[in-house]
PDB file of C-alpha atoms in Angstrom:
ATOM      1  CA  UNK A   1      24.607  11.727  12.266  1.00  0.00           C
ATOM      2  CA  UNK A   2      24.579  15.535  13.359  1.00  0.00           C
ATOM      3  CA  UNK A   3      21.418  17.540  12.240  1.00  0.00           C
ATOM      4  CA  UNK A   4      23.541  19.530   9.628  1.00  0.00           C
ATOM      5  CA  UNK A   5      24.432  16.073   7.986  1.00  0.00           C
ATOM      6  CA  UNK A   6      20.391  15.047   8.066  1.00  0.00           C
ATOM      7  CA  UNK A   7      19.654  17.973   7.152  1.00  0.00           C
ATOM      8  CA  UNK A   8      22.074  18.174   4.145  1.00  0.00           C
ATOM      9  CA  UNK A   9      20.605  14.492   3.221  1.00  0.00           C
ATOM     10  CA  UNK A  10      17.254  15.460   3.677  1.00  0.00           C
ATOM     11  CA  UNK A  11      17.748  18.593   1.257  1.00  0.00           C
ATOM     12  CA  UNK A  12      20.126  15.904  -1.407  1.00  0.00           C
ATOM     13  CA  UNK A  13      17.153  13.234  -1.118  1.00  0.00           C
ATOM     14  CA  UNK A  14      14.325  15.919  -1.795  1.00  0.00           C
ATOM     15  CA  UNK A  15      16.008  17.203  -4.855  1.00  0.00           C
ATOM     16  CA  UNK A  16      17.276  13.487  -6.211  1.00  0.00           C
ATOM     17  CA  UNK A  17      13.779  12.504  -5.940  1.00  0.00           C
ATOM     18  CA  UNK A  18      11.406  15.131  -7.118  1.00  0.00           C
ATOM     19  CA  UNK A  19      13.371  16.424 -10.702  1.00  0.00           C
ATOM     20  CA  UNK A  20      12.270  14.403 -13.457  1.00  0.00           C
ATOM     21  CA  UNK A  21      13.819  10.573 -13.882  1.00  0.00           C
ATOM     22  CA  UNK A  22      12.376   7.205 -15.345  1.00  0.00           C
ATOM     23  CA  UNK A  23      10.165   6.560 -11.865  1.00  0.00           C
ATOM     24  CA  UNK A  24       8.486   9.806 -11.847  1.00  0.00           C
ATOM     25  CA  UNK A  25       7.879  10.174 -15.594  1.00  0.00           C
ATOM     26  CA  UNK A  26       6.359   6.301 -15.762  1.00  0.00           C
ATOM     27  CA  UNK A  27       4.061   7.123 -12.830  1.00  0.00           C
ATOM     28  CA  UNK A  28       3.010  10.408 -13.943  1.00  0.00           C
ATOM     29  CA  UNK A  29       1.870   8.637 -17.560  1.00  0.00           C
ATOM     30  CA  UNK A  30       0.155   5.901 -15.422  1.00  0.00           C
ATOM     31  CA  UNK A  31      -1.969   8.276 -13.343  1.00  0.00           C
ATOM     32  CA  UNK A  32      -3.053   9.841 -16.461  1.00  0.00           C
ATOM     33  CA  UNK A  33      -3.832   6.629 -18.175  1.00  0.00           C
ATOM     34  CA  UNK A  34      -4.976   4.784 -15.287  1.00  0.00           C
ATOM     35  CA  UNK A  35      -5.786   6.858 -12.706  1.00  0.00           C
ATOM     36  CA  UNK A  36      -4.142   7.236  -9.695  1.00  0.00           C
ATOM     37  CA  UNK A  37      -5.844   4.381  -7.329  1.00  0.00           C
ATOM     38  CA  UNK A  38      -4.927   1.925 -10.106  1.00  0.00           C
ATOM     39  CA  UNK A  39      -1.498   3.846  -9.611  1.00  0.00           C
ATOM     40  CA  UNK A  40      -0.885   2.847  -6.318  1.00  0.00           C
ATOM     41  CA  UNK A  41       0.489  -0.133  -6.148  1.00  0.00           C
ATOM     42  CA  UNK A  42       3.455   1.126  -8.779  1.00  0.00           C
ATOM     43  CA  UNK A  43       3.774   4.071  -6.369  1.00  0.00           C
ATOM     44  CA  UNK A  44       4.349   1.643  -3.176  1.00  0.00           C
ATOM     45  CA  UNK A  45       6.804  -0.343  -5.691  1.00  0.00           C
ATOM     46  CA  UNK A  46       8.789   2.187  -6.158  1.00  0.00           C
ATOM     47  CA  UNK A  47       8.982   3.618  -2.816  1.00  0.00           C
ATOM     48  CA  UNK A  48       9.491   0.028  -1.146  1.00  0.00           C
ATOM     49  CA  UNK A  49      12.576  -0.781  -3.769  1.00  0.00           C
ATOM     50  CA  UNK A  50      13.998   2.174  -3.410  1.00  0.00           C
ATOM     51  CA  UNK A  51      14.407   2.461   0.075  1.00  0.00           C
ATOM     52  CA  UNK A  52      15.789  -1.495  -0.294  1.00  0.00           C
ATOM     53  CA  UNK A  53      18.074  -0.406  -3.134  1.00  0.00           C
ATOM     54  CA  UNK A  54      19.261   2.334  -0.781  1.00  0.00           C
ATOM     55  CA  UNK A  55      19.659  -0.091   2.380  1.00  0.00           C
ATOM     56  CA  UNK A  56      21.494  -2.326  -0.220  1.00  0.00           C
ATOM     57  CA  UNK A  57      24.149  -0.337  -1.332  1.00  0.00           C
ATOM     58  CA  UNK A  58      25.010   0.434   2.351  1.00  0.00           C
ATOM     59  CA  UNK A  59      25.143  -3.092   2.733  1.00  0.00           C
ATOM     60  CA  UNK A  60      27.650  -4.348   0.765  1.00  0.00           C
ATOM     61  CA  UNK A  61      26.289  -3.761  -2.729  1.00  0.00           C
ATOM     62  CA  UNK A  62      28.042  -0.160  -3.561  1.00  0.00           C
ATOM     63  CA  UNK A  63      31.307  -1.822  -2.591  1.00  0.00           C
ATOM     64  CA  UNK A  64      30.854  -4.791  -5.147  1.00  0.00           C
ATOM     65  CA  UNK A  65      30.198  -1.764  -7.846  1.00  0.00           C
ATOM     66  CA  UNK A  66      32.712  -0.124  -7.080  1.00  0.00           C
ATOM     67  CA  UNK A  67      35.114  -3.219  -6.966  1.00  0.00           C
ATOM     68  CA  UNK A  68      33.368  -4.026 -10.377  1.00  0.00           C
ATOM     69  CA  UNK A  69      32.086  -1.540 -12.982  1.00  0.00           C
ATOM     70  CA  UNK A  70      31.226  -3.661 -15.292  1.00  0.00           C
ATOM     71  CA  UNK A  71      28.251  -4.981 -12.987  1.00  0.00           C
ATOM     72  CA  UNK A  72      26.590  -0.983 -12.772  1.00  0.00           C
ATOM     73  CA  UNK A  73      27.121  -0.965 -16.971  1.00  0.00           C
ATOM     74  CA  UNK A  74      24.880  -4.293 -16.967  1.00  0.00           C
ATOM     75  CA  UNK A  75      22.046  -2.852 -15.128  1.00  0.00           C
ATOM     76  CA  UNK A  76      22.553   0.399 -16.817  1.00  0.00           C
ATOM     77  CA  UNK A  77      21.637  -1.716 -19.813  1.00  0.00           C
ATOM     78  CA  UNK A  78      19.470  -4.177 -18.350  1.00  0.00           C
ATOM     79  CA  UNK A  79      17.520  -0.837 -16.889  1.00  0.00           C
ATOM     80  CA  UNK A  80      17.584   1.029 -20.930  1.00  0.00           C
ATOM     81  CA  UNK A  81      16.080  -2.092 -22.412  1.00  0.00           C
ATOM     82  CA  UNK A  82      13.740  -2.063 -19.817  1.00  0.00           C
ATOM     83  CA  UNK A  83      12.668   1.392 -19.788  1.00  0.00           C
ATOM     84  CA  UNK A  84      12.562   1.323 -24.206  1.00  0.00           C
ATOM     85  CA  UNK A  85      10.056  -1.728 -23.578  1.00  0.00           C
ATOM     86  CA  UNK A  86       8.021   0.275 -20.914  1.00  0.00           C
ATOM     87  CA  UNK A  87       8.345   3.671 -23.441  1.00  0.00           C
ATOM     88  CA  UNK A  88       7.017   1.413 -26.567  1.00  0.00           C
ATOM     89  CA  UNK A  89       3.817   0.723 -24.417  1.00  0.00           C
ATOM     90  CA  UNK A  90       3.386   4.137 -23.023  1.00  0.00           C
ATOM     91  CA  UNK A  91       3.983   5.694 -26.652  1.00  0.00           C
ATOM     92  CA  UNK A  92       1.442   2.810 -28.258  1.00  0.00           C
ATOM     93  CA  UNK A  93      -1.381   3.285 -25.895  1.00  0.00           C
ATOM     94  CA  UNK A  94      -4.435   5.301 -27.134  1.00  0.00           C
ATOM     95  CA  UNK A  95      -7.487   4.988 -24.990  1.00  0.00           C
ATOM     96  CA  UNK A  96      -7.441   5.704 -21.468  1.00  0.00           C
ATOM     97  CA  UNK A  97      -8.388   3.021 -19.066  1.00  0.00           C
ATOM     98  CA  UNK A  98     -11.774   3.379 -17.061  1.00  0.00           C
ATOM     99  CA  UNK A  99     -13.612   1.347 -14.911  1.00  0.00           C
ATOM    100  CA  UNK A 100     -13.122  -1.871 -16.545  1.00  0.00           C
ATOM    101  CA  UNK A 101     -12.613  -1.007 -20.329  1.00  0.00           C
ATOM    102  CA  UNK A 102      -9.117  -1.327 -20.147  1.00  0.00           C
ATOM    103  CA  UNK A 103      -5.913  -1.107 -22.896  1.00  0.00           C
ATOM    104  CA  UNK A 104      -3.178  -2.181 -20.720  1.00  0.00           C
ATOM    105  CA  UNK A 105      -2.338  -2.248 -16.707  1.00  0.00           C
ATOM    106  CA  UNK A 106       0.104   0.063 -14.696  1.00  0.00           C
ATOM    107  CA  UNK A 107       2.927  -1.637 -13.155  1.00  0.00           C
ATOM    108  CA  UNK A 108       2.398  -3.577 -10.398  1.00  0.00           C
ATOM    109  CA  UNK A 109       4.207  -3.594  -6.175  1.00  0.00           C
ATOM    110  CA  UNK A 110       6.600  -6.447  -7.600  1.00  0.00           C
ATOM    111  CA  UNK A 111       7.352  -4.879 -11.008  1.00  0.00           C
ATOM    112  CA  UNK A 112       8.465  -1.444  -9.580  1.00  0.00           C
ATOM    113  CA  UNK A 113      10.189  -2.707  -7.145  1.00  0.00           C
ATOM    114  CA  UNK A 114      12.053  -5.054  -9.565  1.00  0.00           C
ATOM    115  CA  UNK A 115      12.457  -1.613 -11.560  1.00  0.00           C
ATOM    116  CA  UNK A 116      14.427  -0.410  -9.070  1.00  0.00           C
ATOM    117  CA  UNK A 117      17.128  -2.769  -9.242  1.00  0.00           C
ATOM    118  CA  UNK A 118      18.088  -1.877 -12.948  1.00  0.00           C
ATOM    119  CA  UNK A 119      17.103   1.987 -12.515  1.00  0.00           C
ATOM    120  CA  UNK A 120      20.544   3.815 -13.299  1.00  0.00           C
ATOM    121  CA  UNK A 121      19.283   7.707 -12.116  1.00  0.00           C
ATOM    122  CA  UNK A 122      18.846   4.820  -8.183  1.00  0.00           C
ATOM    123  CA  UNK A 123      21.860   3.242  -8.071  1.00  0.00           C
ATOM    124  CA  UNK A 124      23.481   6.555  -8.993  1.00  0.00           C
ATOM    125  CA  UNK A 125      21.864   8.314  -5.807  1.00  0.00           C
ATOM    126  CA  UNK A 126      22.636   5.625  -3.900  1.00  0.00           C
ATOM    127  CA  UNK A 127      25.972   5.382  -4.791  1.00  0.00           C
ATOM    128  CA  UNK A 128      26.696   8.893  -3.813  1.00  0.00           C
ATOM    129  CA  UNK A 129      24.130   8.891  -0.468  1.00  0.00           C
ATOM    130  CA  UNK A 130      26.157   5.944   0.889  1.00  0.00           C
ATOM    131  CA  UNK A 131      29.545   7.541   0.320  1.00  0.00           C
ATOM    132  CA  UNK A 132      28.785  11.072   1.163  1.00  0.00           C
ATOM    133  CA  UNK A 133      26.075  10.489   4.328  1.00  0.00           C
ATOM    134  CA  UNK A 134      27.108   7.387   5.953  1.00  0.00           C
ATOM    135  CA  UNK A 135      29.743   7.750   9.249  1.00  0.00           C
ATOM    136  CA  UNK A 136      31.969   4.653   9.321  1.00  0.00           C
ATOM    137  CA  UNK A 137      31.814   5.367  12.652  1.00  0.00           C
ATOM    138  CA  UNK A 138      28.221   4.719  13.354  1.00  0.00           C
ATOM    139  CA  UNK A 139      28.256   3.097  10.090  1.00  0.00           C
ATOM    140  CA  UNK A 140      24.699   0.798  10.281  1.00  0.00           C
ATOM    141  CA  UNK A 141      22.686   3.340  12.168  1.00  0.00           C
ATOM    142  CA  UNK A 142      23.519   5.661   9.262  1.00  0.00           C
ATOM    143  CA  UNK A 143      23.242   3.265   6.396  1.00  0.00           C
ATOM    144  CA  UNK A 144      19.242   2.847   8.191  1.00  0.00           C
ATOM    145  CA  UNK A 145      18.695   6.635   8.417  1.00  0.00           C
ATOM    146  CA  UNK A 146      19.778   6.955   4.320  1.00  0.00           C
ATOM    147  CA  UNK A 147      17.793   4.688   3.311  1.00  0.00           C
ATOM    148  CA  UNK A 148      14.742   5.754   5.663  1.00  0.00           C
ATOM    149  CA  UNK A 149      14.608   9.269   4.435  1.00  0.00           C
ATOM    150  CA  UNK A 150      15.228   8.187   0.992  1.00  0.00           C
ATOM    151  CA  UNK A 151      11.906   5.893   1.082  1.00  0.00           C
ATOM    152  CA  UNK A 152       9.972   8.748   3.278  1.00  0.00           C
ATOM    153  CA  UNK A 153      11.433  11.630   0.938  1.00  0.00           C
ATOM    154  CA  UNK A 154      10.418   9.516  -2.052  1.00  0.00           C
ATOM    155  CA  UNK A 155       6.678   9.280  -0.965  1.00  0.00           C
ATOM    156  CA  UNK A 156       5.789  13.134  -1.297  1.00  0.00           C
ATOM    157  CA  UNK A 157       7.892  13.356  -4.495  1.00  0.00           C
ATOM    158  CA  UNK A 158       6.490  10.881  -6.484  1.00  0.00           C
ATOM    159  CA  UNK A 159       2.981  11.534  -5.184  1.00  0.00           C
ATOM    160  CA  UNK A 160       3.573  14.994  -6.729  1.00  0.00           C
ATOM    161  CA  UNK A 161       4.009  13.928 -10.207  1.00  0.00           C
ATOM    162  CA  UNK A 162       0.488  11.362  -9.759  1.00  0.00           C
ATOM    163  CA  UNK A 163      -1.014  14.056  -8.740  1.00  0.00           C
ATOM    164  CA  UNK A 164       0.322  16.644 -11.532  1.00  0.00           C
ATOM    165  CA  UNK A 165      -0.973  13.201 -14.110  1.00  0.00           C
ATOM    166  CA  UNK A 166      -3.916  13.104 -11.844  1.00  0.00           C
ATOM    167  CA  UNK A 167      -5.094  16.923 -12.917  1.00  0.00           C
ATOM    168  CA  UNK A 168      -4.647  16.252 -16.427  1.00  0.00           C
ATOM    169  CA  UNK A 169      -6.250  13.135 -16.947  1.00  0.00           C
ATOM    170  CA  UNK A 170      -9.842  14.599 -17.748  1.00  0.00           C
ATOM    171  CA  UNK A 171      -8.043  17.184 -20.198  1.00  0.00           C
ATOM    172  CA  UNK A 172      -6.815  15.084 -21.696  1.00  0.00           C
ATOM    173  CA  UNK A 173      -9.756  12.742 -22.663  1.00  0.00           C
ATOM    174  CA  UNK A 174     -10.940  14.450 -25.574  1.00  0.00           C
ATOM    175  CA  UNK A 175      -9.759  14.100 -29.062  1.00  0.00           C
ATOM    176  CA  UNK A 176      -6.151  13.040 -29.741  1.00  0.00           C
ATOM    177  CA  UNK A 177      -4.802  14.835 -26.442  1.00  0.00           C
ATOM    178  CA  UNK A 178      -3.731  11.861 -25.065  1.00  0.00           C
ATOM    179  CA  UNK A 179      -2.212   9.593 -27.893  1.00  0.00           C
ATOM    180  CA  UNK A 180       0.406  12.818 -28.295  1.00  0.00           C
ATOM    181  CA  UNK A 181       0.805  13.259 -24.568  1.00  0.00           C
ATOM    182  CA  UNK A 182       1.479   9.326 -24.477  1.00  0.00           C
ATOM    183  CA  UNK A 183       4.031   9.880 -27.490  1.00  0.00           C
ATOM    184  CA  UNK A 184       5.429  12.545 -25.769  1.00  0.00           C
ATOM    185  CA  UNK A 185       6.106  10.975 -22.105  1.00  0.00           C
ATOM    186  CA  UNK A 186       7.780   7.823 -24.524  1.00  0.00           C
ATOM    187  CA  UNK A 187      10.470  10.154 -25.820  1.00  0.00           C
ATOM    188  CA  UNK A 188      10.755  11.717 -22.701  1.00  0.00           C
ATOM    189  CA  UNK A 189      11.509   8.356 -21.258  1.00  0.00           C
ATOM    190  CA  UNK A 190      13.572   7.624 -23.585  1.00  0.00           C
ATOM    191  CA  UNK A 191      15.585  10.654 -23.200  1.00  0.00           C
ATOM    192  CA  UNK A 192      15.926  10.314 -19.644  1.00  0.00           C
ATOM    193  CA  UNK A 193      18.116   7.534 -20.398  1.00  0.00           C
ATOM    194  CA  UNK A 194      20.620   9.864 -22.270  1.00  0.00           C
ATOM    195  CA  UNK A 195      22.556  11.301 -19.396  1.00  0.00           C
ATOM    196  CA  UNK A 196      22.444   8.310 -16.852  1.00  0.00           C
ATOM    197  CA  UNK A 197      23.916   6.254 -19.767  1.00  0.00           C
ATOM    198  CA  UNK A 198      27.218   8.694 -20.777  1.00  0.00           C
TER     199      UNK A 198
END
């Protein structure tokens, strides 16, 4: 891979990962609700499964898509139902969690990793990282360094948005600020789905 072509992936990865999508709107509620060490583990999750996703789809699994469409509408379903379930909670909750007074629990490792595997906005990216950044040539070396930055790029971006949840979890402890922020970040969720489902 030349240094234009990691560069170029490093630039596609940054801005895949860090505009808004179902993984950085979930964690950004759960760092407000939760806090962000309670966070963490849903953070790891997602960076973990997505850099498997990615290393998956160079493996075999973009091929088997491609070969059959149906399978991607399945977990583009499997992923909305999954993501209205996780919205419903989000939108319900109305105290926020401390110390061990608790109305709910953020995802856990296994969960967001799980996530990842029925997350449309992932297998999208990693449908087009494996076909535009991978040299048949060199074809498992580059399949490795997609999936690599992918995970690495995914740490600082999804950090950002726990710590943006972070910042406004003590504003929004008083009064009703954080049952409408909760309502809110539902039907944002739910409206993320809109253009990965068309």
């Amino acid at each position: 891979m030349t240094n234009e072509t990691l560069l170029a992936l490093i630039g596609f990865a940054l801005a895949a990962s860090v505009t808004p999508g179902p993984n950085n709107m979930m964690v950004f509620a759960s760092t407000v609700n939760f806090g962000f060490s309670r966070t963490l583990p849903h953070i790891s999750g997602v960076v973990a499964g997505f850099a498997l996703l990615m290393a998956g789809v160079g493996a075999g699994l973009g091929a088997v898509i491609t070969a059959f469409p149906s399978v991607l509408v399945v977990a583009k379903i499997a992923g909305a139902l999954y993501l209205l379930w996780i919205a419903w909670k989000i939108g319900t909750t109305r105290k926020m969690a401390s110390g061990e007074a608790t109305t709910g629990r953020p995802l856990t490792f296994f969960q967001a990793v799980g996530f990842q595997w029925v997350n449309p906005k992932g297998w999208i990216m990693g449908l087009t990282a494996m076909s535009v950044f991978t040299d048949p040539a060199d074809y498992a070396r580059s399949v490795a360094i997609v999936a690599i930055v992918f995970g690495l790029i995914t740490i600082p971006s999804i950090s950002l948005w726990a710590g943006f949840g972070s910042g406004l979890r003590h504003w929004l402890s008083y009064g009703n600020r954080l049952k409408w922020f909760n309502i809110v970040m539902a039907l944002v969720l739910v409206a993320s789905l809109w253009p990965m489902l068309r």
